CSV table of C-alpha atoms in Angstrom, one decimal:
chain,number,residue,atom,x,y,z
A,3,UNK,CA,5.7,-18.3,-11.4
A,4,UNK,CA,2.7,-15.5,-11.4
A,5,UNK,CA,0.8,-15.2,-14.3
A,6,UNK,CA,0.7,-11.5,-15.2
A,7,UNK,CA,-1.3,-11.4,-18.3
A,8,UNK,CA,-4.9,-9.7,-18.0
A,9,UNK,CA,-7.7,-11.7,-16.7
A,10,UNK,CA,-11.4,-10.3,-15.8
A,11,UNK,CA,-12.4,-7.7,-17.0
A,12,UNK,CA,-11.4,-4.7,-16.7
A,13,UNK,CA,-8.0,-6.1,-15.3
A,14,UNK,CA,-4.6,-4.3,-16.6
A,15,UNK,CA,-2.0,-6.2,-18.2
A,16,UNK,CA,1.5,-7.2,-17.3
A,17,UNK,CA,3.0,-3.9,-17.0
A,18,UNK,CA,0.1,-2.6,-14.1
A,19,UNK,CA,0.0,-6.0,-12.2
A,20,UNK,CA,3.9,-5.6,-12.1
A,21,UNK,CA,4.2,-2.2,-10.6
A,22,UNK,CA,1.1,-3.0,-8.2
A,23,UNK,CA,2.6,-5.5,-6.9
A,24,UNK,CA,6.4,-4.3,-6.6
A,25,UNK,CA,4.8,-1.1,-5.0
A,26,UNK,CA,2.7,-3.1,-2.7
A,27,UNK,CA,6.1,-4.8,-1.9
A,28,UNK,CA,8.0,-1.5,-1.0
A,29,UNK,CA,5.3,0.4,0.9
A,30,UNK,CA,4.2,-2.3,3.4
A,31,UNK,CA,7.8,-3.1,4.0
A,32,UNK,CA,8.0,-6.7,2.1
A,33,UNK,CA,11.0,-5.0,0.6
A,34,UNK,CA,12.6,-3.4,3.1
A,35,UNK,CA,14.9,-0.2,3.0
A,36,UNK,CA,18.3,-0.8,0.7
A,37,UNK,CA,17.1,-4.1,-1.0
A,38,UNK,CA,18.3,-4.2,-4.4
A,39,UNK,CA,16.0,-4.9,-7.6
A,40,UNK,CA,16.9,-6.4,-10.4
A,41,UNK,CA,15.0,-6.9,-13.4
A,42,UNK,CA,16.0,-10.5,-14.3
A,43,UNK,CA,15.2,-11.9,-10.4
A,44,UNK,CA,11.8,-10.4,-10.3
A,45,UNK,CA,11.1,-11.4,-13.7
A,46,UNK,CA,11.8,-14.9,-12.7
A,47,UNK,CA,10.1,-14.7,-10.0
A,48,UNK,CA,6.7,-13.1,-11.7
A,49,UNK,CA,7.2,-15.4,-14.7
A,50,UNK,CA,6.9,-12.4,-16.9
A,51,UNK,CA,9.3,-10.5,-19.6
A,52,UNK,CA,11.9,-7.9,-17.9
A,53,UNK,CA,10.2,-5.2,-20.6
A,54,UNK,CA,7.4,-4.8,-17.7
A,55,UNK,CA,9.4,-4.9,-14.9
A,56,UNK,CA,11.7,-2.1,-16.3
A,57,UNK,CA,8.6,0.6,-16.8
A,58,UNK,CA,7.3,-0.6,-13.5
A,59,UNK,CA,10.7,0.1,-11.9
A,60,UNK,CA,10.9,3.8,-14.0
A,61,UNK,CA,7.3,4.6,-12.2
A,62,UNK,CA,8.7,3.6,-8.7
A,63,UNK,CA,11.9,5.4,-9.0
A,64,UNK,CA,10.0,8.7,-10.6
A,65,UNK,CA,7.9,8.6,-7.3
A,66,UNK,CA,10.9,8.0,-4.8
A,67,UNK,CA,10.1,4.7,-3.6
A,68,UNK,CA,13.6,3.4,-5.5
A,69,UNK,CA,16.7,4.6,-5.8
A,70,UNK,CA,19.2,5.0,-8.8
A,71,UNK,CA,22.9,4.3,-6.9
A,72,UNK,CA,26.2,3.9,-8.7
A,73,UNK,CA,26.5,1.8,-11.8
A,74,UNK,CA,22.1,2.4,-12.2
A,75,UNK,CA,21.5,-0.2,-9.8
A,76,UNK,CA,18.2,0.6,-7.8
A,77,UNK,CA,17.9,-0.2,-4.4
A,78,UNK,CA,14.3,0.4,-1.8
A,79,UNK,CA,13.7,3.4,0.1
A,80,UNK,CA,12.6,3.1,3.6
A,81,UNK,CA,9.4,2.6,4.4
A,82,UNK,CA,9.2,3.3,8.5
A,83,UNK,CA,6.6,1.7,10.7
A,84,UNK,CA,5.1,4.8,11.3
A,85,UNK,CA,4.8,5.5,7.4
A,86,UNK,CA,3.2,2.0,7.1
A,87,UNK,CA,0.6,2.7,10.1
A,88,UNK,CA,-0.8,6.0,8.6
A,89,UNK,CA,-1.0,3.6,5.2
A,90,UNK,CA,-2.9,1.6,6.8
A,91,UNK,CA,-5.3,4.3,8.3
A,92,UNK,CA,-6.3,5.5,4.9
A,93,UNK,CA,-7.0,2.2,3.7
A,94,UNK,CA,-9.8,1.9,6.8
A,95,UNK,CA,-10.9,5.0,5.3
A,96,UNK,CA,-10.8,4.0,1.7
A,97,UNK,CA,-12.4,0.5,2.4
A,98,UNK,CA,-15.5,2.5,4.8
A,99,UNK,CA,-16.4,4.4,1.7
A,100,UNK,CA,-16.4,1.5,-0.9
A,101,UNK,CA,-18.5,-0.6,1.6
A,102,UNK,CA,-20.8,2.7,1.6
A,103,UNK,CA,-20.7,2.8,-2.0
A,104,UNK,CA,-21.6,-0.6,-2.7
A,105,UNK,CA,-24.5,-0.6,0.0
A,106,UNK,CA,-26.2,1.8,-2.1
A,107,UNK,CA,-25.9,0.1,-5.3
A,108,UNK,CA,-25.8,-3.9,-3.9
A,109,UNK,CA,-28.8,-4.5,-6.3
A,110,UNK,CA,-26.8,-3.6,-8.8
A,111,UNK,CA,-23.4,-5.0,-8.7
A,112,UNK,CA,-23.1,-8.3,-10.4
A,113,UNK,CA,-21.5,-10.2,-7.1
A,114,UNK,CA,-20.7,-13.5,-9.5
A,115,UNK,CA,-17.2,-12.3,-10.9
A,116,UNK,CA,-16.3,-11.1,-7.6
A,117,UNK,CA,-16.6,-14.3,-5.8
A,118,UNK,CA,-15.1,-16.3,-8.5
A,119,UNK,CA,-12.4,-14.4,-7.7
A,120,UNK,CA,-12.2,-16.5,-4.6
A,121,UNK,CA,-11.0,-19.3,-6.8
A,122,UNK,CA,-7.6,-18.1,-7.5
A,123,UNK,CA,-6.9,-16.8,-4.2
A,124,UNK,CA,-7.6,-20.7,-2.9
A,125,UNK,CA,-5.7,-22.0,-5.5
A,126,UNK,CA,-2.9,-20.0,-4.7
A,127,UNK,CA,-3.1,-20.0,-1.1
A,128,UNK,CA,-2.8,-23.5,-1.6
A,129,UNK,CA,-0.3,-24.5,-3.7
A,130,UNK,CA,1.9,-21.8,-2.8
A,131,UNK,CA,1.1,-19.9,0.1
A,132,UNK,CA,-0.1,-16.5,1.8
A,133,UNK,CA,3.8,-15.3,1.4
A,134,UNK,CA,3.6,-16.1,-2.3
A,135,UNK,CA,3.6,-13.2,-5.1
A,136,UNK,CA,0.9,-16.1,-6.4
A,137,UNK,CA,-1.4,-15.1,-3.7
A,138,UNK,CA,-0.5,-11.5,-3.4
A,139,UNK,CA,-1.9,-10.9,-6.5
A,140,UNK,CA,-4.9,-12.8,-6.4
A,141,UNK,CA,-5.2,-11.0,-3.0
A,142,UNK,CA,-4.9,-7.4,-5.1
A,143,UNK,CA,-7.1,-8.7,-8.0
A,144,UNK,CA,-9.9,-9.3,-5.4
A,145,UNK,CA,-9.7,-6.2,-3.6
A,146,UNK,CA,-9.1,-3.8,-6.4
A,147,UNK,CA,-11.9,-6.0,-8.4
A,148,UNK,CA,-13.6,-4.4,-5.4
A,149,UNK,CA,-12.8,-1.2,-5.5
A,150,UNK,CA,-13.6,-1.6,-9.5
A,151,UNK,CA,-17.3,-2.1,-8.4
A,152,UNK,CA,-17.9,0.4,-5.7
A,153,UNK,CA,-16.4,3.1,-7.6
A,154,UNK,CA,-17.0,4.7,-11.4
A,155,UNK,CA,-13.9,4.0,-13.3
A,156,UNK,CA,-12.5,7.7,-13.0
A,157,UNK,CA,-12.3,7.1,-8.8
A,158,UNK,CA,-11.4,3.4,-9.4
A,159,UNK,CA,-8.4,4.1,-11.7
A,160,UNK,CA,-7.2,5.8,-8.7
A,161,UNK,CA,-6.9,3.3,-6.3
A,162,UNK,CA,-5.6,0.8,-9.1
A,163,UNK,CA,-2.3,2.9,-8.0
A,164,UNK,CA,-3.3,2.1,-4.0
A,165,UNK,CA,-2.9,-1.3,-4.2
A,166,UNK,CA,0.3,-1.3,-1.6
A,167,UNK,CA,-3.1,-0.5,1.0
A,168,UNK,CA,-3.9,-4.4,0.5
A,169,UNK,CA,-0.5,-6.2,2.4
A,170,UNK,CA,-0.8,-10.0,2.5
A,171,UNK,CA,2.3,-11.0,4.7
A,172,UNK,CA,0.6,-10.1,7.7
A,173,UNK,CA,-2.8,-12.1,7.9
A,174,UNK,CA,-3.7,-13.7,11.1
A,175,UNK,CA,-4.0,-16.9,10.8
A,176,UNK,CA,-7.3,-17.2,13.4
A,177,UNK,CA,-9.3,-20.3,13.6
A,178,UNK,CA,-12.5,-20.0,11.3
A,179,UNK,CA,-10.9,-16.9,9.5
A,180,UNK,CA,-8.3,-18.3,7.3
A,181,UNK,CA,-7.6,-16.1,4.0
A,182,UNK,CA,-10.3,-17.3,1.6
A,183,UNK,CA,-13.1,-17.4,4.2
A,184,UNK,CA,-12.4,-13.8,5.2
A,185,UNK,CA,-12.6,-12.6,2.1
A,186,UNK,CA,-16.0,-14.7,1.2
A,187,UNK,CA,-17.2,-13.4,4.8
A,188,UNK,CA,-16.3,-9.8,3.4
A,189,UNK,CA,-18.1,-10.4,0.1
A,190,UNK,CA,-21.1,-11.5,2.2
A,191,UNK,CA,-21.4,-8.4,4.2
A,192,UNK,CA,-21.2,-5.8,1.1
A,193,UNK,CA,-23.5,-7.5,-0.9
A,194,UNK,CA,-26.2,-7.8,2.1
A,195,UNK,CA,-27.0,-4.2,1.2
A,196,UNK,CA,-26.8,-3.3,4.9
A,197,UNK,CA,-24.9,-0.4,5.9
A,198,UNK,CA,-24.0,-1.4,9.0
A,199,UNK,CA,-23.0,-4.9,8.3
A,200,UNK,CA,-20.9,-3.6,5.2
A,201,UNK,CA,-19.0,-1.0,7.2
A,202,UNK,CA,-17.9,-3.4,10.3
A,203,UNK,CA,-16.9,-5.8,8.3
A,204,UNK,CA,-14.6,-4.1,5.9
A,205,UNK,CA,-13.1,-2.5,9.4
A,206,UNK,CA,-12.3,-5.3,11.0
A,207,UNK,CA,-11.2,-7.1,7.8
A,208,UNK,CA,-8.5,-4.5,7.6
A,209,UNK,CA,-7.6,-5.0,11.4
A,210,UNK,CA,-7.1,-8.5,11.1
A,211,UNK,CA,-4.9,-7.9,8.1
A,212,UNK,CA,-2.6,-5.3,10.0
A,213,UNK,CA,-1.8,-7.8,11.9
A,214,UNK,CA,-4.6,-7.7,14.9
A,215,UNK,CA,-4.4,-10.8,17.0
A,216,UNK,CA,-7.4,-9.7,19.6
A,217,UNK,CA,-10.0,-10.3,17.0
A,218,UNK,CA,-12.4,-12.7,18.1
């Protein structure tokens, strides 16, 4: 089971981590179109109380990604693939304007917490797996710790909500770039303070995790 409680600083508790990740779920199509949720198997699951899940599950049906059917059960909306693709666009765009961001102030983000972060994200790819909700959210606690240090906390609280930008089902699996060392690769790159090097590698970080096989 995922341990939802707060970590680093700065991190949400239970109740944020939950709807992160069940909205990462839904929008990237993990969940596809008509699944039904229920509170006690993704509490299970998450290893967490159903009290988050609920509020998490409130948010997602105020914003149409769930539906309320007969007898309140809630069931997925449809995420096409053409949705998913123009999701995906924006994240390139989000992800070029961090790498910007933290190019400007490399000097002064403290790196250390963001590669520790890579500890987690090992541990879980490793004793349970990139399809795990383990690793998926130590994959959105690196990326949104990310996000936390490129941006000031008004612009990151917004993409604390864009987390479903960040899939992990679809990683290629490419020899020399598995998981943990494309993200320490990608930490590399933005803290080199070099624009260049910042920007291609958070675009082709975000190629490889749609799904691009060409990558070399």
């Amino acid at each position: 089971m995922t341990d939802l409680t707060a970590t680093a600083s700065g991190e949400p508790h239970a109740r944020e981590r939950v709807y992160r990740y069940l909205r990462q779920r839904i929008t990237t199509g993990e969940y596809g179109g008509g699944i039904r949720l229920v509170e006690e198997q993704i509490a299970e699951e998450l290893g967490v109380s159903r009290t988050p899940i609920r509020e998490a599950l409130q948010s997602l049906t105020s914003e149409g990604l769930v539906l309320r059917v007969r007898r309140g059960q809630l069931i997925v909306v449809e995420i096409d693939a053409e949705a998913r693709a123009e999701l995906h666009l924006l994240r390139c765009a989000f992800d070029e304007v961090a790498a910007r961001m933290l190019t400007e102030r490399a000097d002064r983000v403290n790196w250390t917490p963001l590669y520790e972060l890579l500890t987690p994200l090992e541990a879980a790819l490793r004793d349970h797996g990139i399809g795990s909700s383990q690793f998926s959210m130590a994959h959105l606690d690196l990326h949104m710790a990310i996000n936390r240090a490129a941006f000031s906390r008004v612009t990151s609280s917004f993409f604390e909500r864009q987390a479903f930008l960040y899939p992990t089902d679809d990683y290629v699996q490419q020899p020399g770039h598995e998981p943990v060392s494309q993200h320490r690769a990608l930490l590399d790159e933005l803290s080199s303070g070099d624009l260049k090097r910042a920007t291609t590698a958070v675009r082709i970080h975000a190629l490889r995790g749609f799904g691009n096989a060409t990558l070399d």
